[in-house]
Amino acid sequence: MCRFGQTSVLCLILLLLSGCDSQLDQFDSNQVFSLTLAKSEDVDMAAAQADVSEVLKNLFGTPEVPAWPNGLLPDSGLVDISHLRRAAGSVSSEQDGTHLGLFREHCVVCHGVVGNGSGPASQFQNPYPRDFRSGVFKWKLSGRSLKPSKDDLRSLLIRGVPGTGMPSFSLLGPEEIDALVDYVIYLSIRGEVERRLLVEAVTRIGYGIDELPLEERLIDPKNEAAQELIVTTLQRVVQQWSEADLLGPARSEIENFVDTHESVARGRALFHGKVANCVGCHGADGAGGVETLDYDDWTKEYTTKLGISPRDSEALRPFRAAGAHAPRQIHPRKLLGATLRGGDEPQRLFQLITQGIAGTPMPGVALVAEDNGKGLTESQVWDLVSYVRSLKQN
Ligand code: HEC
Ligand code: HEC
């Protein structure tokens, strides 16, 4: 079932586990997020979870038989159902050699069937595999608060994220990559719709206190307000993905990038200067070693945002039981001799410096028209790009 040497050990784990895993034919409900809502809103989540799962099944189908709610969406070009069918389900080959079940073959061992980042091999990794359901992605040209474009996801799959568990899938064909890209978008949209509906269910509809009469519940087809809520929630999430795909990356003038000694020297001064203050996290000359105590946003959601210390294992017990990963600190990286995870092309580093990294403490620097002590000009950012590139492993 596995074609790559590098992932074969993980695939073996999957094989061993899949024999006793009955959940491959259904999507798990988002237990950890439900628990955060139960705590923050002081409600019981059982009914909301059950009804939202039912709604999601109608919209998106199951891991074996995926569906895509085209009829409810003005823009239908984002996800191709034939791609979903190719990526979903169990691993098999058709007579012409077409592989089916690509997500299970290549990704589930780390990202899990539902895309929660909690596959059987996830606990050994640092950083953990991405939970697609919050809709936040790190490595993209589109912009920090935007979804990645399809091009971003394609190049991510081809490149992998060097220095993390995320492998390169450059040996897959372009059609397989496209199928997987659509499937990631599908899981992410499904997961984000789930989160938003759970929030609506408890904050607006009144789930979680007393049992609701059928006509007030999300699953009553005659409940028009609920049907409208479901459709607008879905459309909002899909629209964000469509926008990122249409916008493409912000164009900074790559012609202004000159990798000279002078530029590296200016970049070095900026790196250690007050405005960019990269040194505050990445250490003098990018050598690391700065002690920071911080976590990524996926971890903060079920810890600090609820007032729970990530080190308080007692308070975390129910979250861990619901499937949350053990919190791991996120460290600013040692840039000296580093392999860059997001790619080292100048354009990517320009985006990284001006946008920061979504989901992490790495901030973006404001881009200003003139040097005013509050941000960096475009040419100063290019100088920093030169400097960062001079540090990395060549
Ligand atoms: C061996 C484990 C492993 C496997 C197998 C794996 N991934 Fe990942 N993946 C990771 C890890 C770890 C990260 C987090 C990297 C980071 O935070 O920088 C990640 C991150 C991602 C991201 C998010 C990138 C971002 O910009 O935030 C996507 C999308 C992704 N993987 C898709 C896939 C797909 C699709 C497959 C199968 C074709 C796959 N992964 C297989 C471990 C894995
Ligand atoms: C508040 C702390 C903080 C500051 C300030 C900061 N960074 Fe970061 N940086 C991080 C963290 C945390 C990561 C690791 C993110 C990850 O890998 O998920 C990171 C990662 C990076 C990376 C690695 C990206 C990759 O593709 O592997 C580069 C390059 C980088 N930062 C450059 C800079 C530059 C240049 C500055 C100054 C303009 C800066 N950082 C300021 C925290 C910071």
XYZ file of C-alpha atoms and ligand atoms in Angstrom:
480
model
C 0.000 0.000 0.000
C 2.942 2.316 0.325
C 5.154 3.471 -2.479
C 7.844 5.437 -0.702
C 10.697 4.093 1.322
C 10.729 7.117 3.594
C 7.183 6.614 4.812
C 7.176 2.839 4.864
C 7.676 2.524 8.608
C 4.775 4.856 9.186
C 2.687 2.929 6.719
C 3.422 -0.209 8.635
C 2.107 1.422 11.780
C -1.001 2.381 9.847
C -1.437 -1.138 8.585
C -1.162 -2.508 12.082
C -3.613 -0.003 13.429
C -6.073 0.023 10.581
C -6.981 -3.575 11.210
C -8.623 -2.633 14.474
C -9.718 0.876 13.597
C -13.431 0.896 12.957
C -13.538 4.651 12.402
C -12.195 4.674 8.865
C -15.698 4.801 7.418
C -16.945 7.808 9.341
C -15.648 11.254 10.192
C -15.053 11.811 13.896
C -16.700 14.805 15.465
C -14.351 17.548 16.705
C -14.119 16.476 20.342
C -11.385 18.855 21.432
C -13.093 21.934 20.049
C -16.399 20.833 21.558
C -14.731 20.514 24.916
C -13.281 24.037 24.646
C -16.811 25.288 23.951
C -18.235 23.233 26.803
C -15.745 24.955 29.133
C -15.942 28.494 27.750
C -19.754 28.550 27.372
C -20.532 26.235 30.286
C -22.808 24.021 28.203
C -23.284 20.367 27.408
C -22.159 19.675 23.839
C -23.632 16.234 23.181
C -26.784 17.325 21.310
C -24.986 20.032 19.306
C -22.268 17.583 18.282
C -24.776 14.960 17.202
C -26.859 17.382 15.135
C -23.874 19.110 13.543
C -22.454 15.701 12.564
C -25.743 14.910 10.876
C -25.700 18.196 8.952
C -22.091 17.625 7.892
C -22.870 14.154 6.657
C -25.581 15.561 4.403
C -23.253 18.236 3.051
C -19.971 16.361 2.765
C -20.720 12.637 2.851
C -18.308 10.196 4.477
C -14.638 9.222 4.100
C -15.763 6.389 1.817
C -18.319 8.361 -0.216
C -17.480 12.050 -0.182
C -20.026 14.624 -1.326
C -19.652 18.256 -2.304
C -22.596 20.631 -1.834
C -22.382 22.208 -5.292
C -26.059 23.081 -5.372
C -25.637 25.418 -2.394
C -22.611 27.231 -3.765
C -22.564 30.046 -6.319
C -18.946 29.251 -7.138
C -18.628 25.604 -7.995
C -15.118 25.588 -9.505
C -13.176 25.291 -6.269
C -13.442 21.568 -5.626
C -13.883 18.859 -8.233
C -15.919 15.896 -6.971
C -13.984 13.491 -9.200
C -10.812 14.625 -7.388
C -12.466 13.926 -4.050
C -13.492 10.453 -5.145
C -9.965 9.717 -6.220
C -8.423 10.882 -2.969
C -11.071 9.403 -0.636
C -11.855 5.874 0.457
C -9.716 2.782 0.775
C -6.518 2.268 -1.135
C -6.971 0.455 -4.440
C -5.905 0.576 -8.080
C -8.071 0.609 -11.173
C -7.178 -1.519 -14.197
C -5.413 1.373 -15.941
C -3.224 1.778 -12.854
C -5.049 4.836 -11.469
C -4.586 4.921 -7.709
C -7.605 5.505 -5.514
C -7.638 6.220 -1.796
C -4.672 8.590 -2.094
C -5.305 10.381 1.187
C -5.415 7.136 3.118
C -2.374 5.837 1.281
C -0.167 8.860 1.852
C -1.549 11.165 4.519
C -3.847 9.533 7.091
C -0.992 8.071 9.118
C -0.143 11.608 10.190
C -3.145 13.810 9.424
C -5.905 11.375 10.448
C -9.021 10.413 8.486
C -10.808 13.663 9.322
C -7.684 15.827 8.890
C -7.275 16.524 12.606
C -3.488 16.049 12.597
C -3.842 13.133 15.005
C -3.064 10.117 12.860
C -1.300 7.167 14.543
C 2.187 8.518 13.745
C 1.457 12.100 14.826
C 2.462 11.883 18.458
C 6.117 11.245 17.602
C 6.421 14.488 15.683
C 7.468 18.025 16.422
C 5.846 20.115 15.052
C 2.706 18.015 15.003
C 1.023 17.374 11.657
C -1.452 20.090 10.712
C -5.043 19.984 11.912
C -6.771 21.160 8.719
C -10.069 21.814 10.499
C -9.196 25.226 11.896
C -8.452 26.444 8.365
C -5.083 27.968 9.299
C -2.034 27.168 7.180
C 1.533 28.346 7.605
C 3.409 28.063 4.335
C 1.809 30.161 1.612
C 2.296 33.153 -0.613
C -1.298 34.307 -0.347
C -1.056 36.248 2.939
C -1.123 35.557 6.657
C -4.876 35.870 7.246
C -5.811 34.265 3.926
C -6.270 30.649 2.965
C -3.495 29.157 0.866
C -4.141 29.193 -2.877
C -4.240 25.905 -4.750
C -0.787 26.763 -6.096
C 0.432 27.159 -2.524
C -0.864 23.700 -1.634
C 0.479 22.125 -4.808
C 3.978 23.437 -4.226
C 3.742 22.468 -0.553
C 2.988 18.843 -1.444
C 5.758 18.730 -4.004
C 8.316 20.358 -1.722
C 7.176 18.956 1.624
C 8.179 20.875 4.744
C 11.887 20.081 5.145
C 12.998 19.621 8.733
C 9.534 18.429 9.826
C 7.672 15.139 9.409
C 5.867 16.463 6.326
C 7.388 14.535 3.398
C 7.777 15.614 -0.211
C 5.329 13.991 -2.607
C 7.236 14.976 -5.720
C 6.978 11.433 -7.069
C 3.207 11.658 -7.415
C 1.768 12.686 -10.760
C 0.155 16.111 -11.259
C -3.335 14.600 -11.272
C -2.709 12.864 -7.976
C -1.404 16.097 -6.477
C -4.488 17.966 -7.717
C -6.764 15.324 -6.215
C -4.986 15.599 -2.864
C -5.084 19.409 -2.931
C -8.855 19.357 -3.432
C -9.181 16.788 -0.684
C -7.223 18.936 1.790
C -9.466 21.900 0.904
C -12.531 19.672 1.321
C -11.451 18.438 4.767
C -10.519 21.927 5.839
C -13.841 23.432 4.722
C -15.741 20.570 6.313
C -13.825 21.047 9.562
C -14.246 24.802 9.639
C -17.975 24.575 8.903
C -18.199 22.112 11.781
C -16.459 24.501 14.178
C -18.594 27.449 13.148
C -21.840 25.478 13.396
C -20.916 24.207 16.856
C -20.363 27.804 17.953
C -23.670 28.934 16.411
C -25.482 25.983 17.962
C -24.543 26.936 21.490
C -24.343 30.729 21.220
C -27.327 31.439 18.971
C -29.655 28.465 18.793
C -29.570 27.546 22.441
C -28.160 24.023 22.377
C -26.489 22.772 25.514
C -28.832 23.681 28.334
C -32.201 21.979 27.932
C -33.280 19.622 25.210
C -34.491 21.629 22.204
C -37.789 20.873 20.428
C -37.243 19.463 16.933
C -38.423 22.610 15.165
C -35.590 24.597 16.755
C -32.886 22.111 15.900
C -30.410 22.251 13.009
C -31.584 18.954 11.591
C -35.230 19.893 11.027
C -35.587 20.507 7.269
C -38.608 22.707 8.005
C -36.542 24.980 10.261
C -35.841 27.722 7.712
C -33.661 29.838 9.966
C -31.421 26.835 10.615
C -31.219 25.939 6.929
C -30.216 29.505 6.109
C -27.617 29.502 8.846
C -26.083 26.306 7.475
C -25.946 27.654 3.922
C -24.461 31.042 4.838
C -21.882 29.386 7.118
C -20.851 27.071 4.317
C -20.728 29.858 1.755
C -18.578 32.097 3.956
C -15.944 29.424 4.450
C -15.921 28.429 0.783
C -15.671 32.063 -0.274
C -12.446 32.544 1.682
C -10.882 29.657 -0.196
C -12.119 30.895 -3.556
C -10.772 34.385 -2.852
C -7.307 33.169 -1.937
C -7.222 31.162 -5.117
C -8.291 34.071 -7.313
C -6.146 36.740 -5.660
C -2.846 34.958 -5.987
C 0.184 36.262 -4.105
C 0.719 39.968 -3.509
C 3.337 41.014 -6.021
C 6.373 42.646 -4.556
C 8.908 43.766 -7.095
C 11.243 40.827 -7.325
C 13.415 42.860 -9.757
C 14.490 44.937 -6.760
C 16.153 41.914 -5.205
C 19.930 42.060 -5.501
C 21.908 39.632 -3.465
C 25.075 41.718 -2.993
C 27.464 41.886 -0.031
C 26.200 45.409 0.649
C 22.630 44.196 0.743
C 23.526 41.359 3.135
C 25.325 43.834 5.413
C 22.346 46.219 5.440
C 20.054 43.254 6.127
C 22.220 42.172 9.023
C 21.914 45.623 10.603
C 18.133 45.560 10.168
C 17.927 42.046 11.646
C 19.614 43.332 14.798
C 17.850 46.710 14.741
C 14.871 48.006 16.720
C 12.231 48.011 14.012
C 12.483 44.434 12.762
C 14.021 43.112 15.975
C 14.483 39.637 14.570
C 17.343 39.251 17.017
C 14.880 39.321 19.938
C 13.632 35.886 18.932
C 16.204 34.404 16.582
C 19.311 35.459 18.507
C 22.409 37.382 17.436
C 23.412 36.428 13.890
C 20.415 34.099 13.758
C 22.210 31.621 16.005
C 19.086 30.930 18.099
C 19.310 30.188 21.793
C 16.772 32.821 22.886
C 14.549 31.415 25.620
C 10.903 32.005 24.781
C 7.967 30.237 26.339
C 5.335 30.149 23.678
C 2.960 27.789 21.882
C 1.290 27.717 18.505
C -2.343 28.767 18.049
C -3.569 25.177 17.710
C -2.234 24.484 21.219
C -3.310 27.811 22.698
C -6.902 27.119 21.767
C -7.285 24.430 24.414
C -4.798 25.859 26.917
C -3.939 29.532 27.458
C -7.112 30.805 25.748
C -9.122 28.917 28.357
C -6.853 30.063 31.147
C -5.186 26.647 31.408
C -1.418 26.437 31.631
C -0.014 24.124 28.937
C 2.060 22.593 31.726
C -0.906 21.787 33.952
C -1.297 18.143 33.065
C -4.142 17.665 35.504
C -6.287 20.402 33.939
C -5.378 19.108 30.489
C -6.427 15.561 31.186
C -9.968 15.836 29.722
C -8.558 17.498 26.580
C -5.943 14.803 26.163
C -8.681 12.190 26.622
C -10.647 13.965 23.855
C -7.627 13.595 21.552
C -5.618 16.787 22.049
C -1.865 16.493 21.558
C 0.436 17.007 24.531
C 1.396 20.708 24.321
C 4.845 21.349 22.868
C 6.544 24.704 22.902
C 7.218 26.442 19.644
C 10.707 27.860 19.419
C 11.921 30.617 17.120
C 14.233 28.796 14.833
C 17.973 28.862 14.661
C 18.418 30.441 11.236
C 22.154 29.954 10.994
C 22.667 26.878 8.829
C 18.908 26.254 8.776
C 16.918 24.417 6.175
C 13.997 26.710 5.555
C 10.688 24.940 5.990
C 8.641 27.235 3.826
C 11.130 27.331 0.945
C 14.026 29.718 0.369
C 13.032 31.554 -2.815
C 13.406 35.336 -2.333
C 9.699 35.921 -3.021
C 8.715 33.480 -0.280
C 11.045 35.086 2.238
C 9.669 38.506 1.334
C 6.195 37.247 2.176
C 7.444 35.526 5.328
C 9.017 38.726 6.654
C 6.084 40.998 5.817
C 3.339 38.523 6.760
C 4.898 36.461 9.536
C 3.768 32.850 9.916
C 0.065 32.199 10.546
C -0.710 30.132 13.611
C 2.663 30.915 15.198
C 4.190 33.760 17.260
C 6.330 34.895 14.284
C 5.046 38.426 13.527
C 5.003 40.240 10.199
C 6.843 43.548 9.737
C 4.755 46.483 8.479
C 5.654 47.541 4.959
C 6.003 51.332 4.739
C 6.536 53.677 1.798
C 9.296 55.659 3.512
C 11.695 54.817 6.287
C 9.824 56.156 9.357
C 10.953 53.942 12.209
C 7.621 52.062 12.255
C 8.157 49.525 9.570
C 10.464 48.555 6.720
C 10.490 49.762 3.138
C 10.362 47.273 0.334
C 14.067 47.592 -0.383
C 14.858 47.093 3.316
C 12.811 43.897 3.279
C 14.834 42.700 0.291
C 17.991 43.432 2.292
C 16.670 41.238 5.094
C 15.882 38.553 2.519
C 19.499 38.677 1.364
C 20.696 38.373 4.928
C 18.428 35.453 5.832
C 19.505 33.673 2.655
C 23.158 34.205 3.579
C 22.520 32.397 6.887
C 20.655 29.349 5.644
C 22.201 26.070 4.650
C 23.397 26.352 1.071
C 4.984 11.583 8.326
C 3.928 12.502 8.647
C 3.205 13.235 7.538
C 2.658 12.711 6.393
C 2.709 11.281 5.904
C 1.994 13.806 5.742
N 2.146 14.955 6.467
Fe 1.386 16.778 6.017
N 2.304 17.579 7.634
C 3.050 16.891 8.541
C 3.592 17.803 9.519
C 4.488 17.437 10.679
C 3.133 19.085 9.166
C 3.413 20.392 9.906
C 4.586 21.145 9.316
C 4.771 22.515 9.957
O 4.082 22.863 10.902
O 5.618 23.250 9.469
C 2.311 18.900 7.984
C 1.659 19.932 7.348
C 0.805 19.757 6.258
C 0.023 20.809 5.658
C -0.047 22.233 6.137
C 1.044 23.118 5.592
C 0.860 24.550 6.033
O 1.112 25.420 5.206
O 0.458 24.797 7.167
C -0.682 20.242 4.617
C -1.652 20.937 3.693
C -0.316 18.855 4.567
N 0.585 18.582 5.575
C -0.840 17.962 3.660
C -0.457 16.629 3.597
C -0.949 15.714 2.604
C -1.983 16.033 1.538
C -0.331 14.525 2.834
C -0.422 13.260 2.019
C -0.193 13.403 0.580
C 0.536 14.698 3.993
N 0.429 15.982 4.425
C 1.307 13.691 4.557
C 3.273 15.525 8.553
C 2.880 14.649 7.567
C 8.196 36.824 18.451
C 9.289 36.015 17.992
C 9.743 36.177 16.555
C 10.205 37.314 15.927
C 10.284 38.737 16.466
C 10.665 36.904 14.618
N 10.465 35.548 14.464
Fe 10.994 34.461 12.863
N 10.168 32.793 13.699
C 9.595 32.743 14.942
C 9.087 31.402 15.170
C 8.363 30.923 16.411
C 9.403 30.653 14.020
C 9.092 29.169 13.762
C 7.799 28.977 12.995
C 7.580 27.536 12.558
O 8.526 26.900 12.091
O 6.460 27.095 12.660
C 10.094 31.559 13.128
C 10.592 31.182 11.899
C 11.353 32.019 11.082
C 11.997 31.606 9.862
C 12.014 30.185 9.303
C 11.024 30.034 8.200
C 11.167 28.719 7.468
O 10.734 28.678 6.311
O 11.713 27.769 8.029
C 12.622 32.692 9.333
C 13.438 32.766 8.057
C 12.369 33.790 10.221
N 11.584 33.360 11.281
C 12.841 35.075 10.012
C 12.569 36.143 10.843
C 12.975 37.500 10.558
C 13.798 37.925 9.357
C 12.514 38.253 11.583
C 12.608 39.754 11.740
C 11.976 40.511 10.698
C 11.815 37.365 12.513
N 11.872 36.088 12.018
C 11.214 37.771 13.683
C 9.514 33.773 15.843
C 9.895 35.076 15.611
